[in-house]
């Protein structure tokens, strides 16, 4: 089975915006992959004039929130310029028992890469890298922040449109709807460094398809 | 008032590709029928999704069968515990009720699968246009052609021009194709559900829903029978998004949207809505002043609002009302905190639970009653008019129980299930709705009713309801202070209060015979003598007063006694003086209750005016 990958547009976010941005994106993606009977929920973002949709499953909400918190903690410890979160959907396959005790295999069929450029609180006017706090007029700083917020909102909307387009364009790889399954199982990972993210994911995919479950769990 | 024009145009074409003549009867019919059904339901679900997010005040965001109890979060719009309707199971997407969609699609249930066009029209609201619902479509167009603009056009169509695949394939293959088709249609509808919330029109929809004021625009989804194509200029101004089509057995489902950026569209507020609700206050002698009232959410201490509240408030208002009821002016703040409490309470009223309370006893004079009635009748931002901070719903429960309790001849034991907040809330509601009881009955039964009131103010909302369900209590302002059966310590203080009322009745049996002017004069005098209430109120909130037993000085009790003395009179007169009396009684009640908080149980048995329970 093909594992489709979607790399979303990079977003420049401040640390306090990470939570809302990630919730919006992750829930939107998971909602599109919650093909069981759901009762969606509309959630209005507080920082942006955007309404996103949750599938309404508490487990999903909790899982996503936990992962976001872990990511934020990780970001604080590793203030890299760019970070990436990988949302992967998989199917659980059981194989014949072999000398591997673990017979459960995850077959990834879709991966989403959310690219964030986390701006540090003492951001420069460009906001692209970590700089010492510049002396700026409060008015200018607020204007800059406001404009940056507006741009981020537009970018976030573009990301959501991107998700919709991807979901629409590629449907064949989606597993069939199984009775009793509300949402497709997924996992959220954030690699330690952005440089090796894609490579690691590729390796994981290859290993998955190669059938070495113990290395990929 | 929102106007909705919906027409269904879903028809099943006679030359349907699913015609049995073209398919193997044995298996193709069923497969064709299934495919046709999937397509039909796809149309229905699409229409439902679009209308649900474009029909202000009918969206599940505000209220639905699942949402009669407002959720804390205004954005949350679903309840996982709701039952699943058969239609919800289609495409595994349970949506909230959207009568417009159901109505339009039910009508066209026998129609062919013609393209479904949904125009979302932004209409400039005409301020003094008559009821447009009575106009025909053409009349409406004539009136609003210049004032409306199609900001979105959704197009859902089934394209059967695709080369029809022969149905010679095996049933299993057909089944798998149907499953794939159904899965893709499900994914498409998921995308549609997200898309409708990303487009600019959704912001207008949300603004209209959340605003408690009448906007200059209104959002009107239309399903036109005759689709007027856009001009080139219009089309150039609009952006298009086309969903990926879903291949079906013999065709494909297509969906697209043309939408407009709404950067130049603003939803300006015009007249506030709340005065409308206030005017719906049936039987209110303050009809005129009510019209002056600003819209909800209420500003703390706003004079018109205070007047409004005072009209339906309780004893504390009597100290202030130095003018005839219709012109009750806002007096300074002995009861300002009370007013604030009332203000806080009012937003809680018009909710689903409030409706239930209404049905229980529909108080005529309650400020919340007519407000909520007005809100429920019009369904115009009923939940949104109050300030968003008012989210507690316990308050909603309290009024009805309290009203019943007020009428209850026998008191019930206090149920101390709640904390000070609940008691305070109940007490506030007491003041808020006690007026209703006063209006219903010309008598103030302070002694008997104050205790149960206090009890309820302490008890939880559930206990309120239980009491209400069980008893029919008399008006709290009945002068017949019969018995006080409430064994609670606070009931004793109420007894005291009731006792205070009684002597005037006993000693001044001729009071009812006094003229209305005399009653007004007595009320004025009483008001002049009521400084302590003002001081006490400024110091603490009502709930705290009730629960801080040692705070209230004895003087307040005397004042309350005096006020109650003056208040327990002229109940028979149903005139302006009667209204003043009511206000005064409310005031007295409050004073008594305030005094109780300070005097506590110690004062229960010491008062010479204690009414013995029997």
Coordinates of N, CA, C and O in Angstrom, one line a residue, chain B residues 256-380:
Chain B
X256 N -18.7 22.0 -6.0 CA -17.9 23.2 -6.1 C -18.5 24.4 -5.4 O -19.7 24.4 -5.1
X257 N -17.8 25.4 -5.2 CA -18.3 26.6 -4.5 C -17.6 27.8 -5.1 O -16.4 27.8 -5.4
X258 N -18.4 28.8 -5.4 CA -18.0 30.1 -5.7 C -18.2 31.0 -4.5 O -19.3 31.1 -4.0
X259 N -17.2 31.7 -4.1 CA -17.4 32.5 -2.9 C -16.7 33.8 -3.1 O -15.7 34.0 -3.9
X260 N -17.1 34.7 -2.3 CA -16.7 36.0 -2.3 C -15.9 36.4 -1.1 O -16.2 35.9 0.0
X261 N -14.8 37.1 -1.3 CA -14.1 37.7 -0.1 C -15.0 38.8 0.5 O -15.5 39.6 -0.2
X262 N -15.1 38.8 1.8 CA -16.0 39.7 2.4 C -15.3 40.7 3.2 O -15.7 41.1 4.3
X263 N -14.2 41.2 2.7 CA -13.5 42.2 3.4 C -14.2 43.5 3.5 O -14.0 44.3 4.4
X264 N -15.1 43.8 2.6 CA -15.8 45.0 2.6 C -17.2 44.9 3.2 O -18.0 45.8 3.1
X265 N -17.5 43.8 3.7 CA -18.8 43.6 4.3 C -18.7 43.7 5.8 O -17.9 43.0 6.4
X266 N -19.5 44.5 6.4 CA -19.5 44.6 7.8 C -20.9 44.4 8.3 O -21.9 44.8 7.7
X267 N -20.9 43.8 9.5 CA -22.2 43.6 10.1 C -22.4 44.6 11.2 O -22.0 44.4 12.3
X268 N -23.0 45.7 10.9 CA -23.1 46.8 11.8 C -24.4 46.5 12.6 O -25.4 46.1 12.1
X269 N -24.3 46.9 13.8 CA -25.4 46.8 14.7 C -26.3 48.0 14.6 O -25.8 49.1 14.5
X270 N -27.5 47.7 14.7 CA -28.5 48.8 14.7 C -29.1 48.9 16.0 O -28.5 49.0 17.1
X271 N -30.4 48.7 16.0 CA -31.1 48.8 17.3 C -30.9 47.5 18.1 O -30.8 46.4 17.6
X272 N -30.8 47.7 19.4 CA -30.6 46.5 20.2 C -31.9 45.7 20.3 O -33.0 46.2 20.0
X273 N -31.7 44.5 20.5 CA -32.9 43.6 20.5 C -33.6 43.5 21.8 O -34.8 43.4 21.9
X274 N -32.8 43.7 22.9 CA -33.4 43.4 24.2 C -34.7 44.3 24.5 O -35.5 43.8 25.1
X275 N -34.8 45.5 24.0 CA -36.0 46.2 24.4 C -37.2 45.4 23.8 O -38.3 45.5 24.4
X276 N -37.1 44.8 22.8 CA -38.2 44.0 22.3 C -38.6 43.0 23.3 O -39.8 42.8 23.6
X277 N -37.6 42.3 23.9 CA -38.0 41.4 24.9 C -38.7 42.0 26.1 O -39.6 41.5 26.7
X278 N -38.2 43.1 26.4 CA -38.7 43.8 27.6 C -40.2 44.2 27.3 O -41.0 44.1 28.2
X279 N -40.4 44.6 26.2 CA -41.8 45.0 25.9 C -42.7 43.8 25.8 O -43.9 44.0 25.9
X280 N -42.1 42.7 25.7 CA -43.0 41.5 25.7 C -43.4 41.2 27.1 O -44.1 40.2 27.3
X281 N -43.0 41.9 28.0 CA -43.3 41.6 29.4 C -44.8 41.9 29.6 O -45.2 43.0 29.7
X282 N -45.5 40.9 29.6 CA -47.0 41.1 29.6 C -47.4 41.6 30.9 O -47.0 41.1 32.0
X283 N -48.3 42.6 30.8 CA -48.8 43.1 32.0 C -47.9 44.0 32.8 O -48.3 44.5 33.9
X284 N -46.8 44.3 32.2 CA -45.9 45.2 33.0 C -46.4 46.6 32.9 O -46.7 47.1 31.9
X285 N -46.6 47.2 34.1 CA -46.9 48.6 34.0 C -45.8 49.5 33.6 O -46.0 50.7 33.4
X286 N -44.6 49.0 33.5 CA -43.5 49.8 33.1 C -43.2 49.5 31.6 O -42.1 49.5 31.2
X287 N -44.2 49.4 30.9 CA -44.0 49.1 29.5 C -43.3 50.2 28.8 O -42.3 50.0 28.1
X288 N -43.7 51.4 29.1 CA -43.0 52.5 28.5 C -41.6 52.6 29.0 O -40.7 52.7 28.2
X289 N -41.3 52.6 30.2 CA -39.9 52.7 30.6 C -39.2 51.6 30.1 O -38.0 51.7 29.9
X290 N -39.8 50.5 30.0 CA -39.1 49.3 29.5 C -38.5 49.5 28.1 O -37.5 49.0 27.8
X291 N -39.2 50.3 27.4 CA -38.7 50.5 26.0 C -37.4 51.2 26.0 O -36.6 51.2 25.0
X292 N -37.1 51.9 27.1 CA -35.9 52.7 27.1 C -34.7 51.8 27.5 O -33.6 52.2 27.4
X293 N -35.0 50.7 27.9 CA -34.0 49.9 28.5 C -33.0 49.5 27.4 O -33.3 49.2 26.3
X294 N -31.7 49.5 27.8 CA -30.7 49.1 26.8 C -30.8 47.6 26.7 O -31.5 46.9 27.4
X295 N -30.1 47.2 25.6 CA -30.2 45.8 25.3 C -29.4 45.0 26.3 O -28.4 45.5 26.9
X296 N -29.7 43.8 26.5 CA -28.9 42.8 27.2 C -27.7 42.6 26.4 O -27.7 42.6 25.2
X297 N -26.6 42.2 26.9 CA -26.3 42.1 28.4 C -26.4 43.5 29.1 O -26.1 44.5 28.5
X298 N -26.8 43.4 30.3 CA -27.1 44.5 31.0 C -25.8 45.1 31.7 O -25.0 44.4 32.2
X299 N -25.8 46.4 31.6 CA -24.7 47.0 32.3 C -25.0 47.1 33.8 O -26.2 47.4 34.2
X300 N -24.0 47.0 34.5 CA -24.3 47.0 36.0 C -24.8 48.4 36.4 O -24.1 49.4 36.1
X301 N -25.8 48.4 37.1 CA -26.3 49.6 37.6 C -26.9 50.6 36.6 O -27.0 51.7 36.9
X302 N -27.1 50.1 35.4 CA -27.7 51.0 34.4 C -29.1 51.4 34.9 O -29.9 50.6 35.2
X303 N -29.3 52.7 34.9 CA -30.6 53.1 35.5 C -31.8 52.5 34.9 O -32.7 52.0 35.6
X304 N -31.9 52.4 33.6 CA -33.2 51.8 33.0 C -33.3 50.4 33.5 O -34.4 49.9 33.8
X305 N -32.2 49.7 33.5 CA -32.3 48.3 33.9 C -32.6 48.2 35.3 O -33.4 47.4 35.7
X306 N -32.1 49.1 36.1 CA -32.4 49.0 37.5 C -33.9 49.3 37.7 O -34.5 48.7 38.5
X307 N -34.4 50.2 36.9 CA -35.8 50.5 37.1 C -36.6 49.3 36.7 O -37.5 48.9 37.3
X308 N -36.1 48.7 35.6 CA -36.8 47.5 35.2 C -36.8 46.4 36.2 O -37.8 45.8 36.6
X309 N -35.6 46.2 36.8 CA -35.5 45.2 37.8 C -36.3 45.6 39.0 O -37.0 44.8 39.6
X310 N -36.3 46.9 39.3 CA -37.0 47.3 40.5 C -38.5 47.0 40.3 O -39.2 46.7 41.2
X311 N -38.9 47.2 39.1 CA -40.3 47.0 38.8 C -40.7 45.6 39.2 O -41.8 45.3 39.7
X312 N -39.8 44.7 39.0 CA -40.2 43.3 39.3 C -39.3 42.8 40.4 O -39.2 41.6 40.6
X313 N -38.7 43.7 41.1 CA -37.9 43.3 42.2 C -38.6 43.2 43.5 O -39.9 43.2 43.5
X314 N -37.9 43.2 44.5 CA -38.5 42.9 45.8 C -38.3 44.0 46.7 O -38.3 45.2 46.4
X315 N -38.3 43.6 48.0 CA -38.5 44.7 49.0 C -37.4 45.7 48.9 O -37.7 46.9 49.2
X316 N -36.3 45.4 48.5 CA -35.2 46.4 48.5 C -35.6 47.5 47.6 O -35.1 48.6 47.7
X317 N -36.3 47.2 46.6 CA -36.7 48.3 45.7 C -37.7 49.3 46.2 O -37.8 50.4 45.8
X318 N -38.4 48.8 47.2 CA -39.4 49.7 47.7 C -38.8 50.9 48.4 O -39.3 52.0 48.5
X319 N -37.6 50.7 48.9 CA -36.9 51.8 49.6 C -36.5 52.9 48.6 O -36.3 54.0 48.9
X320 N -36.5 52.5 47.4 CA -36.0 53.4 46.4 C -37.1 54.0 45.6 O -37.0 55.1 45.1
X321 N -38.1 53.3 45.4 CA -39.2 53.8 44.5 C -39.9 55.0 45.2 O -40.8 54.8 46.0
X322 N -39.5 56.1 44.8 CA -40.2 57.3 45.4 C -41.2 57.8 44.3 O -41.7 58.9 44.5
X323 N -41.3 57.2 43.2 CA -42.2 57.7 42.2 C -43.1 56.5 41.8 O -42.9 55.4 42.2
X324 N -44.2 56.9 41.1 CA -45.1 55.9 40.7 C -44.4 54.8 39.9 O -43.4 55.0 39.2
X325 N -45.0 53.7 39.9 CA -44.3 52.5 39.3 C -43.9 52.8 37.8 O -42.8 52.4 37.4
X326 N -44.7 53.4 37.0 CA -44.3 53.5 35.6 C -43.1 54.3 35.5 O -42.4 54.2 34.5
X327 N -42.8 55.1 36.4 CA -41.6 55.9 36.3 C -40.6 55.6 37.4 O -40.0 56.5 37.9
X328 N -40.6 54.4 37.8 CA -39.7 54.1 38.8 C -38.3 54.4 38.3 O -37.8 53.9 37.3
X329 N -37.7 55.2 39.1 CA -36.3 55.6 38.7 C -35.3 54.8 39.4 O -35.6 54.2 40.5
X330 N -34.2 54.8 38.9 CA -33.1 54.1 39.5 C -32.7 54.9 40.7 O -32.3 56.1 40.6
X331 N -32.8 54.3 41.8 CA -32.3 55.0 43.0 C -30.9 54.6 43.2 O -30.4 53.6 42.7
X332 N -30.2 55.3 44.0 CA -28.8 55.0 44.2 C -28.7 53.6 44.9 O -29.7 53.0 45.2
X333 N -27.6 53.3 45.2 CA -27.2 51.9 45.3 C -27.4 51.2 46.5 O -26.6 50.3 46.8
X334 N -28.4 51.4 47.3 CA -28.6 50.4 48.4 C -28.7 49.0 47.8 O -28.3 48.1 48.3
X335 N -29.4 49.0 46.7 CA -29.5 47.7 46.1 C -28.7 47.6 44.8 O -29.1 46.8 43.9
X336 N -27.7 48.3 44.7 CA -27.0 48.3 43.4 C -26.4 46.9 43.2 O -26.4 46.4 42.2
X337 N -25.9 46.4 44.3 CA -25.3 45.1 44.2 C -26.4 44.1 43.9 O -26.2 43.1 43.2
X338 N -27.5 44.3 44.5 CA -28.7 43.5 44.2 C -29.0 43.6 42.7 O -29.3 42.6 42.0
X339 N -29.0 44.8 42.2 CA -29.3 45.0 40.8 C -28.3 44.3 40.0 O -28.6 43.7 39.0
X340 N -27.1 44.4 40.5 CA -26.0 43.8 39.7 C -26.2 42.3 39.7 O -26.1 41.6 38.7
X341 N -26.7 41.8 40.9 CA -26.9 40.4 40.9 C -28.0 40.1 40.0 O -28.0 39.1 39.3
X342 N -29.1 40.9 40.0 CA -30.2 40.7 39.1 C -29.7 40.8 37.6 O -30.1 40.0 36.8
X343 N -28.8 41.7 37.4 CA -28.3 41.8 36.1 C -27.6 40.6 35.7 O -27.7 40.0 34.6
X344 N -26.8 40.1 36.6 CA -26.1 38.9 36.3 C -27.1 37.7 36.0 O -26.8 36.9 35.3
X345 N -28.2 37.8 36.8 CA -29.1 36.7 36.6 C -29.8 36.7 35.3 O -30.1 35.7 34.7
X346 N -30.2 37.9 34.9 CA -31.0 38.0 33.8 C -30.4 37.2 32.6 O -31.2 36.6 31.9
X347 N -29.2 37.3 32.3 CA -28.7 36.6 31.1 C -28.9 35.1 31.3 O -29.0 34.5 30.3
X348 N -28.9 34.6 32.4 CA -29.1 33.2 32.6 C -30.5 32.7 32.2 O -30.7 31.6 32.0
X349 N -31.3 33.6 32.2 CA -32.7 33.2 32.1 C -33.1 32.6 30.8 O -33.6 31.5 30.7
X350 N -32.8 33.3 29.8 CA -33.3 32.8 28.5 C -32.5 31.6 27.9 O -31.8 31.8 27.0
X351 N -32.6 30.5 28.6 CA -32.0 29.3 28.1 C -33.0 28.2 28.0 O -34.1 28.4 28.4
X352 N -32.5 27.1 27.6 CA -33.4 26.0 27.5 C -34.0 25.7 28.9 O -35.2 25.4 29.0
X353 N -33.2 25.7 29.9 CA -33.8 25.4 31.2 C -34.8 26.5 31.6 O -35.7 26.2 32.3
X354 N -34.5 27.6 31.2 CA -35.4 28.7 31.6 C -36.7 28.4 31.0 O -37.8 28.7 31.5
X355 N -36.8 27.9 29.8 CA -38.0 27.6 29.2 C -38.8 26.6 30.0 O -40.0 26.7 30.2
X356 N -38.1 25.7 30.6 CA -38.8 24.7 31.4 C -39.4 25.4 32.6 O -40.5 25.1 33.1
X357 N -38.6 26.3 33.2 CA -39.1 26.9 34.4 C -40.3 27.8 34.0 O -41.2 27.9 34.8
X358 N -40.3 28.3 32.9 CA -41.4 29.1 32.4 C -42.6 28.3 32.4 O -43.7 28.7 32.8
X359 N -42.5 27.1 31.9 CA -43.7 26.3 31.7 C -44.2 25.9 33.1 O -45.4 25.7 33.3
X360 N -43.3 25.8 34.1 CA -43.7 25.4 35.4 C -44.6 26.5 36.0 O -45.6 26.2 36.5
X361 N -44.3 27.7 35.8 CA -45.1 28.7 36.5 C -45.2 30.0 35.8 O -45.8 30.9 36.3
X362 N -44.6 30.1 34.7 CA -44.7 31.3 33.8 C -45.1 32.6 34.6 O -46.2 33.0 34.5
X363 N -44.2 33.1 35.4 CA -44.5 34.2 36.2 C -44.8 35.4 35.3 O -44.0 35.7 34.3
X364 N -45.8 36.1 35.5 CA -46.2 37.2 34.6 C -45.3 38.4 34.8 O -45.1 39.2 33.9
X365 N -44.8 38.6 36.0 CA -44.2 39.9 36.3 C -42.7 39.7 36.3 O -42.0 40.7 36.6
X366 N -42.2 38.5 36.2 CA -40.8 38.4 36.3 C -40.1 39.0 35.2 O -40.5 38.9 34.0
X367 N -39.1 39.7 35.5 CA -38.3 40.3 34.4 C -37.7 39.2 33.5 O -37.6 39.4 32.3
X368 N -37.4 38.1 34.1 CA -36.9 37.1 33.3 C -37.9 36.3 32.5 O -37.7 35.8 31.5
X369 N -39.1 36.3 33.1 CA -40.2 35.6 32.4 C -40.4 36.1 31.0 O -40.3 35.5 30.0
X370 N -40.9 37.3 31.0 CA -41.2 37.9 29.7 C -40.0 37.9 28.8 O -40.1 37.8 27.6
X371 N -38.9 38.2 29.4 CA -37.7 38.2 28.6 C -37.5 36.9 27.9 O -37.3 36.8 26.7
X372 N -37.5 35.9 28.7 CA -37.3 34.6 28.2 C -38.4 34.2 27.2 O -38.2 33.5 26.2
X373 N -39.6 34.6 27.5 CA -40.7 34.3 26.6 C -40.4 34.9 25.3 O -40.6 34.4 24.2
X374 N -40.0 36.2 25.4 CA -39.8 36.9 24.2 C -38.6 36.2 23.4 O -38.7 36.0 22.2
X375 N -37.7 35.8 24.1 CA -36.5 35.2 23.5 C -36.9 33.8 22.9 O -36.6 33.5 21.7
X376 N -37.7 33.1 23.6 CA -38.0 31.8 23.1 C -39.0 31.9 21.9 O -39.0 31.2 21.0
X377 N -39.8 32.9 21.9 CA -40.7 33.1 20.8 C -40.0 33.5 19.6 O -40.1 32.9 18.5
X378 N -39.1 34.4 19.7 CA -38.5 34.9 18.5 C -37.3 34.1 18.2 O -36.9 34.0 17.0
X379 N -36.7 33.4 19.1 CA -35.5 32.7 18.9 C -34.4 33.5 18.2 O -33.6 33.0 17.4
X380 N -34.4 34.7 18.6 CA -33.3 35.6 18.0 C -32.3 35.7 19.1 O -32.4 36.4 20.0

